[in-house]
Amino acid sequence: MKKLVFSLLAFTFLLTAGFNVSALANETKAAPEQEKTVTLTQAQQAEIGAIHKELLAKQKQLIQKYVEFGALSKEKADQVNNHFEKHYERMEQNGFEFPQHRHQKHEKPE
């Protein structure tokens, strides 16, 4: 009889604890913080553009070292460098704005 009472109490405790945890999780679930959209000035774009240009040069230098050490073929290095250049061009076209994360659900501006 004691085992049955203990089992029922344990079951009841676990059941109520589960409801409390799920209720707490639903309460604390807040809407993700929306990052504010900032439009960069021409001076800011120029400064960030210069940094991106430096990064592009360093990336190309790194890829060249991989080719030099035989870890990467010249053809593959050209593909990678082409990819880096296209990325830089896209960033430049978009005013060097920080790209949004692809996997988040974005709300459409009204």
XYZ file of N, CA, C and O in Angstrom:
440
model
N 0.825 -1.184 0.000
C 0.000 0.000 0.000
C 0.876 1.258 0.000
O 0.545 2.227 -0.669
N 1.992 1.226 0.744
C 2.890 2.377 0.787
C 3.501 2.640 -0.590
O 3.669 3.795 -0.985
N 3.826 1.562 -1.313
C 4.409 1.723 -2.640
C 3.430 2.400 -3.588
O 3.813 3.242 -4.393
N 2.166 2.017 -3.498
C 1.145 2.600 -4.361
C 0.968 4.088 -4.068
O 0.928 4.911 -4.981
N 0.908 4.436 -2.790
C 0.758 5.844 -2.405
C 1.983 6.638 -2.841
O 1.870 7.734 -3.398
N 3.167 6.088 -2.610
C 4.396 6.762 -3.005
C 4.452 6.943 -4.522
O 4.823 8.012 -5.021
N 4.068 5.913 -5.272
C 4.076 5.986 -6.730
C 3.100 7.051 -7.227
O 3.417 7.814 -8.140
N 1.910 7.112 -6.631
C 0.927 8.118 -7.021
C 1.421 9.526 -6.703
O 1.242 10.449 -7.500
N 2.040 9.694 -5.547
C 2.585 10.998 -5.188
C 3.711 11.409 -6.151
O 3.780 12.561 -6.592
N 4.571 10.469 -6.466
C 5.678 10.751 -7.370
C 5.143 11.103 -8.763
O 5.602 12.056 -9.405
N 4.142 10.337 -9.221
C 3.539 10.597 -10.523
C 2.889 11.976 -10.542
O 3.051 12.742 -11.494
N 2.170 12.309 -9.495
C 1.502 13.608 -9.410
C 2.529 14.735 -9.395
O 2.364 15.750 -10.071
N 3.599 14.542 -8.633
C 4.651 15.550 -8.571
C 5.275 15.767 -9.948
O 5.447 16.902 -10.399
N 5.619 14.684 -10.635
C 6.240 14.801 -11.954
C 5.282 15.430 -12.970
O 5.690 16.235 -13.811
N 4.025 15.066 -12.864
C 3.034 15.615 -13.781
C 2.874 17.124 -13.582
O 2.893 17.900 -14.536
N 2.760 17.564 -12.346
C 2.607 18.998 -12.081
C 3.897 19.756 -12.391
O 3.863 20.884 -12.860
N 5.036 19.135 -12.126
C 6.311 19.781 -12.442
C 6.429 19.981 -13.944
O 6.906 21.017 -14.411
N 5.984 19.010 -14.719
C 6.029 19.128 -16.175
C 5.152 20.262 -16.663
O 5.532 21.027 -17.549
N 3.974 20.410 -16.091
C 3.100 21.507 -16.491
C 3.687 22.847 -16.091
O 3.606 23.818 -16.838
N 4.306 22.897 -14.913
C 4.894 24.152 -14.460
C 6.057 24.567 -15.352
O 6.219 25.734 -15.673
N 6.874 23.599 -15.755
C 8.021 23.904 -16.602
C 7.545 24.380 -17.965
O 8.046 25.362 -18.506
N 6.541 23.703 -18.535
C 6.068 24.123 -19.854
C 5.380 25.478 -19.774
O 5.498 26.296 -20.691
N 4.666 25.751 -18.697
C 4.020 27.052 -18.543
C 5.075 28.143 -18.386
O 4.948 29.226 -18.950
N 6.122 27.852 -17.642
C 7.198 28.814 -17.454
C 7.911 29.072 -18.780
O 8.244 30.212 -19.096
N 8.121 28.035 -19.545
C 8.789 28.196 -20.838
C 7.946 29.065 -21.762
O 8.478 29.896 -22.494
N 6.641 28.895 -21.737
C 5.778 29.708 -22.592
C 5.768 31.163 -22.151
O 5.682 32.061 -22.974
N 5.850 31.403 -20.847
C 5.854 32.776 -20.350
C 7.141 33.491 -20.691
O 7.138 34.671 -21.023
N 8.263 32.785 -20.589
C 9.559 33.431 -20.814
C 9.899 33.531 -22.287
O 10.863 34.183 -22.648
N 9.124 32.888 -23.140
C 9.380 32.976 -24.567
C 8.981 34.357 -25.042
O 7.816 34.672 -25.180
N 9.947 35.180 -25.263
C 9.672 36.542 -25.726
C 9.950 36.607 -27.211
O 10.684 35.789 -27.764
N 9.386 37.567 -27.840
C 9.658 37.759 -29.262
C 11.136 38.097 -29.413
O 11.698 38.828 -28.593
N 11.792 37.532 -30.443
C 13.213 37.840 -30.624
C 13.406 39.331 -30.837
O 12.584 39.991 -31.469
N 14.471 39.808 -30.271
C 14.745 41.236 -30.366
C 15.059 41.597 -31.816
O 15.911 40.985 -32.448
N 14.344 42.544 -32.322
C 14.555 42.972 -33.689
C 15.741 43.930 -33.731
O 15.808 44.866 -32.954
N 16.663 43.641 -34.636
C 17.778 44.557 -34.795
C 17.289 45.758 -35.597
O 16.582 45.605 -36.576
N 17.685 46.904 -35.138
C 17.227 48.098 -35.836
C 18.001 48.262 -37.138
O 19.171 47.913 -37.235
N 17.322 48.760 -38.115
C 17.926 48.982 -39.416
C 18.630 50.328 -39.394
O 18.028 51.344 -39.076
N 19.901 50.292 -39.711
C 20.711 51.506 -39.706
C 21.215 51.740 -41.121
O 21.731 50.832 -41.761
N 21.048 52.930 -41.600
C 21.585 53.302 -42.901
C 22.921 53.985 -42.663
O 23.003 54.968 -41.925
N 23.944 53.445 -43.283
C 25.288 53.976 -43.091
C 25.498 55.212 -43.961
O 25.002 55.293 -45.085
N 26.255 56.149 -43.423
C 26.595 57.343 -44.190
C 27.677 56.989 -45.211
O 28.290 55.916 -45.145
N 27.936 57.904 -46.132
C 28.971 57.667 -47.147
C 30.337 57.472 -46.491
O 31.119 56.623 -46.920
N 30.614 58.252 -45.455
C 31.907 58.138 -44.766
C 32.026 56.775 -44.078
O 33.082 56.139 -44.119
N 30.933 56.335 -43.447
C 30.942 55.030 -42.787
C 31.113 53.910 -43.803
O 31.856 52.956 -43.577
N 30.420 54.033 -44.940
C 30.548 53.030 -45.991
C 31.977 52.977 -46.529
O 32.513 51.903 -46.781
N 32.586 54.142 -46.671
C 33.964 54.192 -47.173
C 34.924 53.535 -46.186
O 35.829 52.787 -46.582
N 34.710 53.794 -44.890
C 35.579 53.210 -43.863
C 35.429 51.692 -43.821
O 36.418 50.955 -43.796
N 34.184 51.217 -43.850
C 33.949 49.769 -43.829
C 34.431 49.143 -45.136
O 35.000 48.049 -45.147
N 34.246 49.859 -46.249
C 34.721 49.364 -47.539
C 36.225 49.165 -47.549
O 36.730 48.181 -48.108
N 36.952 50.092 -46.921
C 38.414 49.965 -46.856
C 38.814 48.731 -46.054
O 39.742 48.003 -46.439
N 38.109 48.483 -44.966
C 38.402 47.291 -44.154
C 38.100 46.025 -44.942
O 38.885 45.064 -44.925
N 36.979 46.022 -45.663
C 36.631 44.854 -46.480
C 37.670 44.628 -47.575
O 38.003 43.477 -47.894
N 38.186 45.705 -48.143
C 39.218 45.580 -49.183
C 40.489 44.954 -48.592
O 41.130 44.120 -49.232
N 40.843 45.375 -47.382
C 42.003 44.779 -46.704
C 41.769 43.289 -46.458
O 42.675 42.471 -46.653
N 40.558 42.953 -46.011
C 40.236 41.548 -45.772
C 40.329 40.735 -47.053
O 40.842 39.605 -47.058
N 39.837 41.299 -48.146
C 39.893 40.621 -49.435
C 41.344 40.362 -49.829
O 41.689 39.256 -50.269
N 42.198 41.348 -49.648
C 43.618 41.190 -49.986
C 44.253 40.112 -49.109
O 45.034 39.270 -49.603
N 43.931 40.100 -47.817
C 44.494 39.095 -46.910
C 43.982 37.690 -47.248
O 44.730 36.717 -47.190
N 42.697 37.593 -47.628
C 42.149 36.292 -48.006
C 42.846 35.756 -49.255
O 43.195 34.576 -49.323
N 43.069 36.632 -50.216
C 43.770 36.215 -51.433
C 45.202 35.793 -51.111
O 45.715 34.822 -51.673
N 45.834 36.514 -50.194
C 47.192 36.178 -49.784
C 47.218 34.806 -49.108
O 48.114 33.996 -49.368
N 46.225 34.540 -48.274
C 46.135 33.255 -47.591
C 45.934 32.121 -48.593
O 46.600 31.078 -48.512
N 45.042 32.311 -49.554
C 44.792 31.288 -50.567
C 46.056 31.041 -51.385
O 46.386 29.897 -51.712
N 46.794 32.112 -51.685
C 48.038 31.964 -52.434
C 49.053 31.127 -51.658
O 49.771 30.307 -52.237
N 49.093 31.290 -50.344
C 50.001 30.480 -49.517
C 49.608 29.004 -49.559
O 50.467 28.128 -49.610
N 48.284 28.733 -49.543
C 47.837 27.347 -49.655
C 48.286 26.732 -50.983
O 48.707 25.579 -51.035
N 48.214 27.524 -52.065
C 48.672 27.037 -53.370
C 50.170 26.814 -53.335
O 50.669 25.789 -53.812
N 50.879 27.753 -52.744
C 52.336 27.677 -52.657
C 52.784 26.429 -51.885
O 53.758 25.782 -52.247
N 52.039 26.063 -50.844
C 52.394 24.899 -50.034
C 51.823 23.591 -50.593
O 52.039 22.524 -50.044
N 51.068 23.695 -51.688
C 50.552 22.499 -52.334
C 49.275 21.947 -51.723
O 48.849 20.847 -52.070
N 48.646 22.680 -50.825
C 47.427 22.211 -50.184
C 46.196 22.504 -51.028
O 45.121 21.970 -50.769
N 46.350 23.338 -52.055
C 45.225 23.761 -52.883
C 45.706 23.910 -54.318
O 46.816 24.410 -54.556
N 44.887 23.461 -55.264
C 45.276 23.592 -56.665
C 45.045 25.034 -57.118
O 44.263 25.777 -56.531
N 45.714 25.397 -58.202
C 45.588 26.752 -58.741
C 44.155 27.004 -59.213
O 43.609 28.092 -59.007
N 43.514 25.991 -59.795
C 42.142 26.136 -60.277
C 41.180 26.384 -59.112
O 40.312 27.251 -59.186
N 41.333 25.607 -58.055
C 40.479 25.770 -56.881
C 40.721 27.137 -56.232
O 39.792 27.804 -55.777
N 41.970 27.552 -56.201
C 42.306 28.864 -55.633
C 41.645 29.980 -56.435
O 41.128 30.942 -55.857
N 41.616 29.827 -57.756
C 40.957 30.834 -58.596
C 39.457 30.872 -58.303
O 38.863 31.953 -58.251
N 38.846 29.699 -58.094
C 37.419 29.644 -57.767
C 37.143 30.342 -56.434
O 36.189 31.104 -56.302
N 37.978 30.064 -55.452
C 37.792 30.656 -54.127
C 37.982 32.164 -54.197
O 37.182 32.931 -53.645
N 39.013 32.612 -54.878
C 39.253 34.047 -55.012
C 38.108 34.725 -55.756
O 37.703 35.843 -55.400
N 37.568 34.057 -56.773
C 36.432 34.599 -57.513
C 35.223 34.736 -56.583
O 34.508 35.737 -56.630
N 35.020 33.734 -55.730
C 33.918 33.789 -54.759
C 34.103 34.973 -53.804
O 33.145 35.698 -53.523
N 35.315 35.168 -53.310
C 35.593 36.293 -52.409
C 35.313 37.623 -53.096
O 34.749 38.545 -52.499
N 35.722 37.746 -54.368
C 35.512 38.985 -55.107
C 34.016 39.258 -55.326
O 33.561 40.397 -55.187
N 33.249 38.208 -55.653
C 31.806 38.382 -55.835
C 31.146 38.805 -54.531
O 30.245 39.646 -54.531
N 31.596 38.234 -53.423
C 31.053 38.615 -52.117
C 31.336 40.089 -51.832
O 30.459 40.819 -51.375
N 32.557 40.519 -52.126
C 32.907 41.928 -51.910
C 32.026 42.838 -52.769
O 31.524 43.866 -52.292
N 31.810 42.442 -54.016
C 30.972 43.248 -54.909
C 29.536 43.341 -54.390
O 28.919 44.409 -54.445
N 28.990 42.222 -53.883
C 27.635 42.242 -53.319
C 27.571 43.155 -52.100
O 26.619 43.909 -51.929
N 28.582 43.075 -51.250
C 28.621 43.942 -50.072
C 28.682 45.406 -50.499
O 28.011 46.261 -49.934
N 29.471 45.691 -51.511
C 29.612 47.061 -52.005
C 28.282 47.563 -52.589
O 27.878 48.703 -52.336
N 27.588 46.703 -53.334
C 26.295 47.086 -53.910
C 25.251 47.354 -52.835
O 24.378 48.192 -53.009
N 25.343 46.638 -51.707
C 24.378 46.787 -50.623
C 24.808 47.831 -49.593
O 24.258 47.891 -48.498
N 25.785 48.638 -49.929
C 26.213 49.710 -49.046
C 26.918 49.208 -47.794
O 26.900 49.860 -46.760
N 27.539 48.032 -47.885
C 28.274 47.411 -46.788
C 27.413 47.235 -45.535
O 27.921 47.251 -44.415
N 26.103 47.055 -45.728
C 25.233 46.791 -44.585
C 25.428 45.357 -44.133
O 25.634 44.466 -44.951
N 25.338 45.153 -42.847
C 25.540 43.825 -42.292
C 24.413 42.908 -42.770
O 23.242 43.244 -42.618
N 24.744 41.745 -43.349
C 23.690 40.878 -43.883
C 22.841 40.266 -42.770
O 23.352 39.963 -41.694
N 21.532 40.089 -43.050
C 20.651 39.469 -42.079
C 20.864 37.966 -42.101
O 21.214 37.393 -43.128
N 20.616 37.346 -40.964
C 20.752 35.907 -40.849
C 19.685 35.236 -41.708
O 18.516 35.600 -41.654
N 20.051 34.243 -42.472
C 19.138 33.622 -43.425
C 18.048 32.781 -42.772
O 17.001 32.585 -43.340
N 18.305 32.235 -41.600
C 17.393 31.259 -41.026
C 16.401 31.846 -40.035
O 15.614 31.124 -39.468
N 16.431 33.131 -39.830
C 15.460 33.755 -38.945
C 14.249 34.150 -39.756
O 14.340 34.488 -40.933
N 13.085 34.116 -39.104
C 11.877 34.564 -39.768
C 11.856 36.079 -39.701
O 11.910 36.666 -38.636
N 11.792 36.693 -40.846
C 11.801 38.145 -40.912
C 10.401 38.664 -41.090
O 9.616 38.148 -41.872
N 10.093 39.688 -40.332
C 8.809 40.328 -40.496
C 8.932 41.364 -41.592
O 9.916 42.083 -41.693
N 7.891 41.450 -42.403
C 7.895 42.424 -43.474
C 7.584 43.800 -42.906
O 6.666 43.935 -42.090
N 8.337 44.814 -43.283
C 8.040 46.164 -42.790
C 6.702 46.622 -43.347
O 6.354 46.343 -44.485
N 5.983 47.335 -42.512
C 4.657 47.802 -42.925
C 4.714 49.170 -43.539
O 5.539 49.945 -43.384
